[in-house]
PDB file of C-alpha atoms in Angstrom:
ATOM      1  CA  MET A   1       0.026   0.067  -0.047  1.00  0.00           C
ATOM      2  CA  LYS A   2       1.371   3.460  -0.951  1.00  0.00           C
ATOM      3  CA  ARG A   3       1.681   6.053   1.784  1.00  0.00           C
ATOM      4  CA  ALA A   4      -0.069   9.352   1.381  1.00  0.00           C
ATOM      5  CA  ALA A   5       0.024  12.651   3.239  1.00  0.00           C
ATOM      6  CA  LEU A   6      -3.106  14.396   4.422  1.00  0.00           C
ATOM      7  CA  ILE A   7      -2.299  18.128   4.209  1.00  0.00           C
ATOM      8  CA  ILE A   8      -5.001  20.644   5.223  1.00  0.00           C
ATOM      9  CA  LEU A   9      -5.007  24.266   4.368  1.00  0.00           C
ATOM     10  CA  ASP A  10      -7.555  25.810   6.793  1.00  0.00           C
ATOM     11  CA  GLY A  11      -9.749  28.439   5.182  1.00  0.00           C
ATOM     12  CA  TRP A  12      -8.853  27.521   1.683  1.00  0.00           C
ATOM     13  CA  GLY A  13     -11.545  27.271  -0.925  1.00  0.00           C
ATOM     14  CA  TYR A  14     -12.064  26.770  -4.657  1.00  0.00           C
ATOM     15  CA  ARG A  15     -13.839  29.218  -6.738  1.00  0.00           C
ATOM     16  CA  THR A  16     -13.001  30.358 -10.280  1.00  0.00           C
ATOM     17  CA  ASP A  17     -14.432  33.833  -9.974  1.00  0.00           C
ATOM     18  CA  PRO A  18     -11.695  36.200  -8.965  1.00  0.00           C
ATOM     19  CA  ALA A  19     -14.036  38.756  -7.382  1.00  0.00           C
ATOM     20  CA  ASN A  20     -13.440  38.877  -3.598  1.00  0.00           C
ATOM     21  CA  ASN A  21     -11.206  35.750  -4.047  1.00  0.00           C
ATOM     22  CA  ALA A  22      -7.996  36.034  -2.296  1.00  0.00           C
ATOM     23  CA  VAL A  23      -6.862  32.579  -3.375  1.00  0.00           C
ATOM     24  CA  VAL A  24      -7.172  33.271  -7.125  1.00  0.00           C
ATOM     25  CA  GLN A  25      -5.880  36.865  -6.905  1.00  0.00           C
ATOM     26  CA  GLY A  26      -2.899  35.725  -4.854  1.00  0.00           C
ATOM     27  CA  GLY A  27      -1.789  33.185  -7.419  1.00  0.00           C
ATOM     28  CA  THR A  28      -1.164  29.490  -6.623  1.00  0.00           C
ATOM     29  CA  PRO A  29       1.575  28.218  -8.955  1.00  0.00           C
ATOM     30  CA  ASN A  30       2.706  25.337  -6.836  1.00  0.00           C
ATOM     31  CA  LEU A  31      -0.824  24.031  -6.232  1.00  0.00           C
ATOM     32  CA  ASP A  32      -1.627  24.616  -9.911  1.00  0.00           C
ATOM     33  CA  ALA A  33       1.315  22.526 -10.826  1.00  0.00           C
ATOM     34  CA  LEU A  34       0.328  19.715  -8.530  1.00  0.00           C
ATOM     35  CA  ALA A  35      -3.151  19.625  -9.926  1.00  0.00           C
ATOM     36  CA  ALA A  36      -1.961  19.501 -13.399  1.00  0.00           C
ATOM     37  CA  ARG A  37       0.598  16.739 -12.757  1.00  0.00           C
ATOM     38  CA  TYR A  38      -1.579  14.548 -10.354  1.00  0.00           C
ATOM     39  CA  PRO A  39      -5.314  13.586 -10.208  1.00  0.00           C
ATOM     40  CA  SER A  40      -7.272  16.191  -8.386  1.00  0.00           C
ATOM     41  CA  SER A  41     -10.865  16.691  -7.329  1.00  0.00           C
ATOM     42  CA  THR A  42     -12.915  18.901  -4.878  1.00  0.00           C
ATOM     43  CA  LEU A  43     -15.032  18.270  -1.789  1.00  0.00           C
ATOM     44  CA  GLY A  44     -18.041  20.149  -0.587  1.00  0.00           C
ATOM     45  CA  ALA A  45     -17.381  22.017   2.671  1.00  0.00           C
ATOM     46  CA  SER A  46     -20.859  23.001   3.649  1.00  0.00           C
ATOM     47  CA  GLY A  47     -24.421  21.750   4.227  1.00  0.00           C
ATOM     48  CA  LEU A  48     -25.203  18.087   3.667  1.00  0.00           C
ATOM     49  CA  SER A  49     -21.761  17.429   2.264  1.00  0.00           C
ATOM     50  CA  VAL A  50     -20.344  17.729   5.787  1.00  0.00           C
ATOM     51  CA  GLY A  51     -23.342  16.529   7.690  1.00  0.00           C
ATOM     52  CA  LEU A  52     -24.890  20.004   8.353  1.00  0.00           C
ATOM     53  CA  PRO A  53     -28.410  21.062   7.384  1.00  0.00           C
ATOM     54  CA  ASP A  54     -28.724  21.920   3.709  1.00  0.00           C
ATOM     55  CA  GLY A  55     -27.405  25.448   3.050  1.00  0.00           C
ATOM     56  CA  GLN A  56     -25.561  25.858   6.347  1.00  0.00           C
ATOM     57  CA  MET A  57     -22.034  27.187   6.221  1.00  0.00           C
ATOM     58  CA  GLY A  58     -19.278  24.787   7.240  1.00  0.00           C
ATOM     59  CA  ASN A  59     -16.547  25.521   9.827  1.00  0.00           C
ATOM     60  CA  SER A  60     -13.145  24.219  10.795  1.00  0.00           C
ATOM     61  CA  GLU A  61     -14.363  21.672  13.408  1.00  0.00           C
ATOM     62  CA  VAL A  62     -16.886  20.073  11.015  1.00  0.00           C
ATOM     63  CA  GLY A  63     -14.403  20.006   8.191  1.00  0.00           C
ATOM     64  CA  HIS A  64     -11.673  18.357  10.218  1.00  0.00           C
ATOM     65  CA  LEU A  65     -14.177  15.845  11.616  1.00  0.00           C
ATOM     66  CA  ASN A  66     -15.373  14.695   8.235  1.00  0.00           C
ATOM     67  CA  LEU A  67     -11.817  14.567   6.802  1.00  0.00           C
ATOM     68  CA  GLY A  68     -10.629  12.531   9.800  1.00  0.00           C
ATOM     69  CA  ALA A  69     -13.558  10.130   9.612  1.00  0.00           C
ATOM     70  CA  GLY A  70     -13.140   9.748   5.800  1.00  0.00           C
ATOM     71  CA  ARG A  71     -16.886   9.990   5.488  1.00  0.00           C
ATOM     72  CA  ILE A  72     -19.820  12.271   6.045  1.00  0.00           C
ATOM     73  CA  VAL A  73     -20.512  12.566   9.853  1.00  0.00           C
ATOM     74  CA  TYR A  74     -24.000  13.906  10.260  1.00  0.00           C
ATOM     75  CA  GLN A  75     -24.494  16.363  13.018  1.00  0.00           C
ATOM     76  CA  GLU A  76     -27.264  15.542  15.493  1.00  0.00           C
ATOM     77  CA  LEU A  77     -29.726  18.051  13.922  1.00  0.00           C
ATOM     78  CA  THR A  78     -29.050  16.624  10.460  1.00  0.00           C
ATOM     79  CA  ARG A  79     -29.371  13.002  11.571  1.00  0.00           C
ATOM     80  CA  ILE A  80     -32.733  13.676  13.082  1.00  0.00           C
ATOM     81  CA  ASN A  81     -33.868  15.719  10.160  1.00  0.00           C
ATOM     82  CA  LEU A  82     -33.015  12.847   7.728  1.00  0.00           C
ATOM     83  CA  ALA A  83     -34.918  10.372   9.959  1.00  0.00           C
ATOM     84  CA  VAL A  84     -37.855  12.621  10.071  1.00  0.00           C
ATOM     85  CA  GLU A  85     -37.819  13.271   6.261  1.00  0.00           C
ATOM     86  CA  SER A  86     -37.312   9.551   5.429  1.00  0.00           C
ATOM     87  CA  GLY A  87     -39.746   8.221   7.979  1.00  0.00           C
ATOM     88  CA  ASP A  88     -37.037   6.182   9.615  1.00  0.00           C
ATOM     89  CA  ILE A  89     -37.958   7.816  12.940  1.00  0.00           C
ATOM     90  CA  PHE A  90     -41.057   5.705  13.074  1.00  0.00           C
ATOM     91  CA  ALA A  91     -38.808   2.623  13.357  1.00  0.00           C
ATOM     92  CA  ASN A  92     -36.582   4.056  15.904  1.00  0.00           C
ATOM     93  CA  GLU A  93     -36.148   1.275  18.552  1.00  0.00           C
ATOM     94  CA  ALA A  94     -35.848   3.615  21.505  1.00  0.00           C
ATOM     95  CA  LEU A  95     -38.930   5.470  20.586  1.00  0.00           C
ATOM     96  CA  LEU A  96     -40.793   2.257  20.000  1.00  0.00           C
ATOM     97  CA  ASP A  97     -39.776   0.903  23.343  1.00  0.00           C
ATOM     98  CA  CYS A  98     -40.818   4.123  25.043  1.00  0.00           C
ATOM     99  CA  ALA A  99     -44.345   3.949  23.443  1.00  0.00           C
ATOM    100  CA  ALA A 100     -44.656   0.223  24.385  1.00  0.00           C
ATOM    101  CA  LYS A 101     -43.855   0.926  28.006  1.00  0.00           C
ATOM    102  CA  VAL A 102     -46.379   3.792  28.160  1.00  0.00           C
ATOM    103  CA  LYS A 103     -49.052   1.616  26.575  1.00  0.00           C
ATOM    104  CA  GLU A 104     -48.264  -1.215  28.955  1.00  0.00           C
ATOM    105  CA  SER A 105     -48.638   1.049  31.891  1.00  0.00           C
ATOM    106  CA  GLY A 106     -51.743   2.605  30.645  1.00  0.00           C
ATOM    107  CA  GLY A 107     -50.231   6.185  31.169  1.00  0.00           C
ATOM    108  CA  ALA A 108     -50.011   9.075  28.923  1.00  0.00           C
ATOM    109  CA  LEU A 109     -46.928  10.292  26.927  1.00  0.00           C
ATOM    110  CA  HIS A 110     -45.481  13.839  27.548  1.00  0.00           C
ATOM    111  CA  LEU A 111     -43.402  15.641  24.997  1.00  0.00           C
ATOM    112  CA  ILE A 112     -41.152  18.317  26.668  1.00  0.00           C
ATOM    113  CA  GLY A 113     -38.673  20.592  24.983  1.00  0.00           C
ATOM    114  CA  LEU A 114     -38.009  23.978  23.218  1.00  0.00           C
ATOM    115  CA  LEU A 115     -40.645  24.936  20.705  1.00  0.00           C
ATOM    116  CA  SER A 116     -38.636  26.684  18.057  1.00  0.00           C
ATOM    117  CA  ASP A 117     -37.322  26.582  14.475  1.00  0.00           C
ATOM    118  CA  GLY A 118     -34.053  27.963  15.500  1.00  0.00           C
ATOM    119  CA  GLY A 119     -32.245  24.568  15.114  1.00  0.00           C
ATOM    120  CA  VAL A 120     -29.881  25.258  17.925  1.00  0.00           C
ATOM    121  CA  HIS A 121     -31.348  23.226  20.775  1.00  0.00           C
ATOM    122  CA  SER A 122     -34.388  21.691  19.045  1.00  0.00           C
ATOM    123  CA  HIS A 123     -36.627  21.915  16.027  1.00  0.00           C
ATOM    124  CA  GLN A 124     -40.382  22.126  15.924  1.00  0.00           C
ATOM    125  CA  GLU A 125     -40.487  19.652  12.989  1.00  0.00           C
ATOM    126  CA  HIS A 126     -39.065  16.980  15.207  1.00  0.00           C
ATOM    127  CA  LEU A 127     -41.819  17.662  17.768  1.00  0.00           C
ATOM    128  CA  PHE A 128     -44.530  17.401  15.063  1.00  0.00           C
ATOM    129  CA  LYS A 129     -43.211  14.122  13.894  1.00  0.00           C
ATOM    130  CA  LEU A 130     -43.167  12.745  17.460  1.00  0.00           C
ATOM    131  CA  VAL A 131     -46.895  13.728  17.718  1.00  0.00           C
ATOM    132  CA  GLU A 132     -47.522  11.617  14.663  1.00  0.00           C
ATOM    133  CA  PHE A 133     -45.439   8.850  15.955  1.00  0.00           C
ATOM    134  CA  ALA A 134     -47.460   8.771  19.266  1.00  0.00           C
ATOM    135  CA  LYS A 135     -50.746   8.620  17.398  1.00  0.00           C
ATOM    136  CA  ARG A 136     -49.503   5.770  15.052  1.00  0.00           C
ATOM    137  CA  GLU A 137     -48.303   3.791  18.058  1.00  0.00           C
ATOM    138  CA  GLY A 138     -51.713   3.997  19.733  1.00  0.00           C
ATOM    139  CA  VAL A 139     -50.573   5.822  22.869  1.00  0.00           C
ATOM    140  CA  LYS A 140     -53.668   6.519  25.027  1.00  0.00           C
ATOM    141  CA  GLU A 141     -53.091  10.227  25.627  1.00  0.00           C
ATOM    142  CA  LEU A 142     -50.561  12.735  24.495  1.00  0.00           C
ATOM    143  CA  PHE A 143     -49.621  16.057  26.193  1.00  0.00           C
ATOM    144  CA  VAL A 144     -47.009  18.632  25.091  1.00  0.00           C
ATOM    145  CA  HIS A 145     -45.098  20.900  27.401  1.00  0.00           C
ATOM    146  CA  PRO A 146     -43.485  23.466  25.179  1.00  0.00           C
ATOM    147  CA  LEU A 147     -40.704  25.714  26.398  1.00  0.00           C
ATOM    148  CA  LEU A 148     -40.632  29.044  24.550  1.00  0.00           C
ATOM    149  CA  ASP A 149     -37.448  30.263  22.924  1.00  0.00           C
ATOM    150  CA  GLY A 150     -36.948  33.961  22.384  1.00  0.00           C
ATOM    151  CA  ARG A 151     -33.156  33.746  22.147  1.00  0.00           C
ATOM    152  CA  ASP A 152     -32.570  31.758  18.942  1.00  0.00           C
ATOM    153  CA  THR A 153     -35.867  33.271  17.592  1.00  0.00           C
ATOM    154  CA  PRO A 154     -37.440  36.703  17.871  1.00  0.00           C
ATOM    155  CA  PRO A 155     -38.425  37.485  21.482  1.00  0.00           C
ATOM    156  CA  THR A 156     -42.252  37.509  20.835  1.00  0.00           C
ATOM    157  CA  SER A 157     -42.503  34.761  18.193  1.00  0.00           C
ATOM    158  CA  GLY A 158     -43.699  32.117  20.679  1.00  0.00           C
ATOM    159  CA  ALA A 159     -47.343  32.757  20.268  1.00  0.00           C
ATOM    160  CA  GLY A 160     -46.979  32.022  16.656  1.00  0.00           C
ATOM    161  CA  PHE A 161     -45.146  28.816  17.346  1.00  0.00           C
ATOM    162  CA  LEU A 162     -47.867  27.802  19.736  1.00  0.00           C
ATOM    163  CA  ARG A 163     -50.512  28.470  17.147  1.00  0.00           C
ATOM    164  CA  ARG A 164     -48.686  26.388  14.635  1.00  0.00           C
ATOM    165  CA  LEU A 165     -48.530  23.499  17.270  1.00  0.00           C
ATOM    166  CA  GLU A 166     -52.211  23.781  17.864  1.00  0.00           C
ATOM    167  CA  VAL A 167     -52.825  23.416  14.169  1.00  0.00           C
ATOM    168  CA  VAL A 168     -50.647  20.424  13.924  1.00  0.00           C
ATOM    169  CA  LEU A 169     -52.386  18.805  17.001  1.00  0.00           C
ATOM    170  CA  ALA A 170     -55.788  19.559  15.517  1.00  0.00           C
ATOM    171  CA  GLU A 171     -54.790  18.157  12.050  1.00  0.00           C
ATOM    172  CA  LYS A 172     -53.695  14.862  13.759  1.00  0.00           C
ATOM    173  CA  GLY A 173     -56.637  14.847  16.019  1.00  0.00           C
ATOM    174  CA  PHE A 174     -54.361  13.951  18.894  1.00  0.00           C
ATOM    175  CA  GLY A 175     -52.561  15.668  21.700  1.00  0.00           C
ATOM    176  CA  ARG A 176     -53.031  18.764  23.880  1.00  0.00           C
ATOM    177  CA  ILE A 177     -50.822  21.494  25.124  1.00  0.00           C
ATOM    178  CA  ALA A 178     -50.618  20.993  28.928  1.00  0.00           C
ATOM    179  CA  SER A 179     -48.239  23.779  30.092  1.00  0.00           C
ATOM    180  CA  VAL A 180     -46.205  26.620  28.717  1.00  0.00           C
ATOM    181  CA  ALA A 181     -43.071  28.239  30.140  1.00  0.00           C
ATOM    182  CA  GLY A 182     -40.103  30.250  28.906  1.00  0.00           C
ATOM    183  CA  ARG A 183     -36.734  28.468  28.517  1.00  0.00           C
ATOM    184  CA  PHE A 184     -35.371  30.632  31.369  1.00  0.00           C
ATOM    185  CA  TRP A 185     -37.099  28.252  33.658  1.00  0.00           C
ATOM    186  CA  GLY A 186     -36.941  24.756  32.134  1.00  0.00           C
ATOM    187  CA  MET A 187     -33.554  25.005  30.384  1.00  0.00           C
ATOM    188  CA  ASP A 188     -31.167  26.394  32.915  1.00  0.00           C
ATOM    189  CA  ARG A 189     -27.695  24.989  32.788  1.00  0.00           C
ATOM    190  CA  ASP A 190     -25.868  26.893  35.633  1.00  0.00           C
ATOM    191  CA  ASN A 191     -27.417  25.147  38.726  1.00  0.00           C
ATOM    192  CA  ARG A 192     -30.001  27.816  39.255  1.00  0.00           C
ATOM    193  CA  TRP A 193     -32.254  25.175  40.544  1.00  0.00           C
ATOM    194  CA  GLU A 194     -35.055  27.573  41.760  1.00  0.00           C
ATOM    195  CA  ARG A 195     -35.844  28.165  38.143  1.00  0.00           C
ATOM    196  CA  VAL A 196     -35.911  24.461  37.232  1.00  0.00           C
ATOM    197  CA  GLU A 197     -37.994  23.743  40.199  1.00  0.00           C
ATOM    198  CA  ARG A 198     -40.724  26.141  38.851  1.00  0.00           C
ATOM    199  CA  ALA A 199     -40.840  24.405  35.511  1.00  0.00           C
ATOM    200  CA  PHE A 200     -40.734  20.892  37.087  1.00  0.00           C
ATOM    201  CA  ASN A 201     -43.603  21.659  39.498  1.00  0.00           C
ATOM    202  CA  ALA A 202     -45.721  23.044  36.727  1.00  0.00           C
ATOM    203  CA  ILE A 203     -45.262  19.929  34.671  1.00  0.00           C
ATOM    204  CA  THR A 204     -45.677  17.500  37.498  1.00  0.00           C
ATOM    205  CA  LYS A 205     -47.843  19.219  40.121  1.00  0.00           C
ATOM    206  CA  GLY A 206     -49.748  21.700  38.045  1.00  0.00           C
ATOM    207  CA  GLU A 207     -48.330  24.678  39.925  1.00  0.00           C
ATOM    208  CA  GLY A 208     -48.316  27.926  38.135  1.00  0.00           C
ATOM    209  CA  GLU A 209     -50.679  30.456  36.609  1.00  0.00           C
ATOM    210  CA  ARG A 210     -53.680  28.590  35.443  1.00  0.00           C
ATOM    211  CA  VAL A 211     -54.941  29.392  31.920  1.00  0.00           C
ATOM    212  CA  THR A 212     -57.436  27.948  29.442  1.00  0.00           C
ATOM    213  CA  SER A 213     -55.732  29.105  26.256  1.00  0.00           C
ATOM    214  CA  PRO A 214     -51.814  28.935  26.043  1.00  0.00           C
ATOM    215  CA  VAL A 215     -51.789  31.169  23.005  1.00  0.00           C
ATOM    216  CA  LYS A 216     -53.932  33.941  24.693  1.00  0.00           C
ATOM    217  CA  SER A 217     -51.991  33.724  27.995  1.00  0.00           C
ATOM    218  CA  VAL A 218     -48.701  34.346  25.980  1.00  0.00           C
ATOM    219  CA  GLU A 219     -50.175  37.203  24.087  1.00  0.00           C
ATOM    220  CA  GLU A 220     -51.371  38.727  27.383  1.00  0.00           C
ATOM    221  CA  ALA A 221     -47.851  38.307  28.724  1.00  0.00           C
ATOM    222  CA  TYR A 222     -46.471  40.356  25.706  1.00  0.00           C
ATOM    223  CA  ARG A 223     -48.778  43.206  26.507  1.00  0.00           C
ATOM    224  CA  THR A 224     -47.284  43.370  29.979  1.00  0.00           C
ATOM    225  CA  GLY A 225     -43.678  43.452  28.566  1.00  0.00           C
ATOM    226  CA  GLU A 226     -42.900  39.831  29.031  1.00  0.00           C
ATOM    227  CA  THR A 227     -41.001  37.969  26.226  1.00  0.00           C
ATOM    228  CA  ASP A 228     -40.913  34.313  25.391  1.00  0.00           C
ATOM    229  CA  GLU A 229     -37.656  33.439  27.215  1.00  0.00           C
ATOM    230  CA  PHE A 230     -38.922  34.636  30.553  1.00  0.00           C
ATOM    231  CA  ILE A 231     -42.640  33.818  30.711  1.00  0.00           C
ATOM    232  CA  PRO A 232     -43.270  32.085  33.939  1.00  0.00           C
ATOM    233  CA  PRO A 233     -44.841  28.667  33.874  1.00  0.00           C
ATOM    234  CA  ARG A 234     -48.548  28.533  32.842  1.00  0.00           C
ATOM    235  CA  VAL A 235     -50.648  25.451  33.403  1.00  0.00           C
ATOM    236  CA  VAL A 236     -53.576  24.691  31.124  1.00  0.00           C
ATOM    237  CA  VAL A 237     -56.787  23.755  32.965  1.00  0.00           C
ATOM    238  CA  GLY A 238     -59.991  22.374  31.808  1.00  0.00           C
ATOM    239  CA  GLU A 239     -63.589  23.573  32.524  1.00  0.00           C
ATOM    240  CA  ASP A 240     -63.247  22.104  36.044  1.00  0.00           C
ATOM    241  CA  GLY A 241     -60.324  24.320  36.752  1.00  0.00           C
ATOM    242  CA  LEU A 242     -57.877  21.356  37.083  1.00  0.00           C
ATOM    243  CA  PRO A 243     -54.743  20.862  35.112  1.00  0.00           C
ATOM    244  CA  ILE A 244     -55.473  18.788  32.073  1.00  0.00           C
ATOM    245  CA  GLY A 245     -52.059  16.942  31.773  1.00  0.00           C
ATOM    246  CA  ARG A 246     -49.846  16.662  34.696  1.00  0.00           C
ATOM    247  CA  VAL A 247     -47.065  14.096  34.530  1.00  0.00           C
ATOM    248  CA  GLU A 248     -48.243  11.201  36.794  1.00  0.00           C
ATOM    249  CA  ASP A 249     -47.213   7.670  37.742  1.00  0.00           C
ATOM    250  CA  GLY A 250     -46.993   5.409  34.825  1.00  0.00           C
ATOM    251  CA  ASP A 251     -46.561   8.210  32.250  1.00  0.00           C
ATOM    252  CA  GLY A 252     -43.645   8.474  29.797  1.00  0.00           C
ATOM    253  CA  VAL A 253     -41.602  11.436  28.908  1.00  0.00           C
ATOM    254  CA  ILE A 254     -39.691  12.237  25.813  1.00  0.00           C
ATOM    255  CA  PHE A 255     -37.476  15.290  26.121  1.00  0.00           C
ATOM    256  CA  PHE A 256     -37.037  16.321  22.438  1.00  0.00           C
ATOM    257  CA  ASN A 257     -34.126  18.783  22.593  1.00  0.00           C
ATOM    258  CA  PHE A 258     -31.103  17.410  20.643  1.00  0.00           C
ATOM    259  CA  ARG A 259     -28.556  19.701  22.264  1.00  0.00           C
ATOM    260  CA  ALA A 260     -27.550  18.392  25.692  1.00  0.00           C
ATOM    261  CA  ASP A 261     -26.320  21.355  27.811  1.00  0.00           C
ATOM    262  CA  ARG A 262     -29.755  22.857  28.631  1.00  0.00           C
ATOM    263  CA  ALA A 263     -31.553  19.472  28.838  1.00  0.00           C
ATOM    264  CA  ARG A 264     -29.395  17.964  31.671  1.00  0.00           C
ATOM    265  CA  GLU A 265     -30.851  19.668  34.774  1.00  0.00           C
ATOM    266  CA  ILE A 266     -34.527  19.089  34.298  1.00  0.00           C
ATOM    267  CA  THR A 267     -33.652  15.536  33.112  1.00  0.00           C
ATOM    268  CA  ARG A 268     -31.836  15.022  36.470  1.00  0.00           C
ATOM    269  CA  ALA A 269     -34.871  16.291  38.393  1.00  0.00           C
ATOM    270  CA  PHE A 270     -37.106  13.792  36.619  1.00  0.00           C
ATOM    271  CA  THR A 271     -34.812  10.767  36.827  1.00  0.00           C
ATOM    272  CA  GLU A 272     -31.855  11.085  39.224  1.00  0.00           C
ATOM    273  CA  LYS A 273     -32.284   8.571  42.136  1.00  0.00           C
ATOM    274  CA  LYS A 274     -30.568  10.767  44.801  1.00  0.00           C
ATOM    275  CA  PHE A 275     -31.546  14.065  43.470  1.00  0.00           C
ATOM    276  CA  ASP A 276     -31.390  16.691  46.098  1.00  0.00           C
ATOM    277  CA  ALA A 277     -31.107  20.212  44.418  1.00  0.00           C
ATOM    278  CA  PHE A 278     -34.753  20.754  45.376  1.00  0.00           C
ATOM    279  CA  CYS A 279     -37.567  18.734  46.834  1.00  0.00           C
ATOM    280  CA  VAL A 280     -39.002  15.992  44.484  1.00  0.00           C
ATOM    281  CA  ALA A 281     -41.020  14.091  47.140  1.00  0.00           C
ATOM    282  CA  GLY A 282     -43.781  12.386  45.335  1.00  0.00           C
ATOM    283  CA  ARG A 283     -41.995  12.589  42.035  1.00  0.00           C
ATOM    284  CA  PRO A 284     -43.979  10.627  39.373  1.00  0.00           C
ATOM    285  CA  LYS A 285     -42.782   7.060  38.865  1.00  0.00           C
ATOM    286  CA  LEU A 286     -42.335   7.062  35.048  1.00  0.00           C
ATOM    287  CA  SER A 287     -42.615   4.150  32.654  1.00  0.00           C
ATOM    288  CA  SER A 288     -40.002   5.646  30.462  1.00  0.00           C
ATOM    289  CA  TYR A 289     -37.928   8.800  30.158  1.00  0.00           C
ATOM    290  CA  LEU A 290     -36.341   9.041  26.774  1.00  0.00           C
ATOM    291  CA  CYS A 291     -33.687  11.466  25.827  1.00  0.00           C
ATOM    292  CA  MET A 292     -33.544  12.683  22.076  1.00  0.00           C
ATOM    293  CA  THR A 293     -29.720  12.414  22.180  1.00  0.00           C
ATOM    294  CA  GLU A 294     -27.147  11.579  24.913  1.00  0.00           C
ATOM    295  CA  TYR A 295     -27.372  14.331  27.378  1.00  0.00           C
ATOM    296  CA  ASP A 296     -24.711  12.961  29.657  1.00  0.00           C
ATOM    297  CA  GLU A 297     -22.779   9.646  29.393  1.00  0.00           C
ATOM    298  CA  THR A 298     -23.292   9.069  33.119  1.00  0.00           C
ATOM    299  CA  PHE A 299     -27.156   9.144  32.740  1.00  0.00           C
ATOM    300  CA  ASP A 300     -28.537   5.572  32.808  1.00  0.00           C
ATOM    301  CA  LEU A 301     -31.266   6.591  30.334  1.00  0.00           C
ATOM    302  CA  PRO A 302     -32.513   5.548  26.813  1.00  0.00           C
ATOM    303  CA  VAL A 303     -31.556   7.599  23.993  1.00  0.00           C
ATOM    304  CA  ALA A 304     -33.332   7.994  20.621  1.00  0.00           C
ATOM    305  CA  PHE A 305     -30.245   9.033  18.645  1.00  0.00           C
ATOM    306  CA  PRO A 306     -27.052   8.054  20.492  1.00  0.00           C
ATOM    307  CA  PRO A 307     -23.643   9.034  19.390  1.00  0.00           C
ATOM    308  CA  GLU A 308     -22.322   7.419  16.309  1.00  0.00           C
ATOM    309  CA  LYS A 309     -19.347   5.174  16.854  1.00  0.00           C
ATOM    310  CA  LEU A 310     -16.934   5.709  13.979  1.00  0.00           C
ATOM    311  CA  GLU A 311     -14.554   2.914  12.918  1.00  0.00           C
ATOM    312  CA  LYS A 312     -11.632   2.779  10.549  1.00  0.00           C
ATOM    313  CA  ILE A 313     -10.919   6.500  10.854  1.00  0.00           C
ATOM    314  CA  LEU A 314      -7.646   8.270  10.068  1.00  0.00           C
TER     315      LEU A 314
END
């Protein structure tokens, strides 16, 4: 086997148009000579070519990862996007196991995560497909607990995202929004547990401002100067004034954020055996808690899209 050298020029690109093109304008006689003497080709450095969403600019880290692996390494967002688009998500073993356990217990399934199209921590299309999945699998009841964004999306766009979610739930004829809160409360990452406690108690105990319309309650918050990120937990109640969808014993949870850092704390509150950051006495005994991706390698929890194990790399 002949030996070869892998030489990387960071920030180097190929484009024939000389306008705003330092490479062409600077002249590259040595590279030109090598390309003329030996076989040459080009590789895509952005979008799906390097495992990123279509149209997204590449970067040094992603480029080196793909070169070192000798293949396309799909980022978590792209992996899930492809599974959603192809329908492979419906055959995901971890999701199927979660649904089976919920059905066996006779409980409800709860979808918790950031309602956003920002693509930084989550994507609403993943949530919509999970709604479809739950209906296909025959889960008894489905409740959604959206966390509003306002950082990776405009600060008062949450009401629009909630409206879109309501349309999807109505079209599927399945699922209801059970609580709403800003990400400030449910997605802390700096051990400010008093925030996480507020979100956790809204979801599990029905504690928080009680509302009948999540969209209207958020619009009212805008009128008082609140924005998506900071909206305190609201709990949706029925005609009897009681919460329609608290997490209870036997229920299952899918936390659908794909980025780990802001999903860890609330996941610990739900699942950690010796959790003591705040009182979780009477915490629901879940049939399943499924993480969309691996939030922490020390968590003994099922994962829908675990890290890929790459073999035969450079």
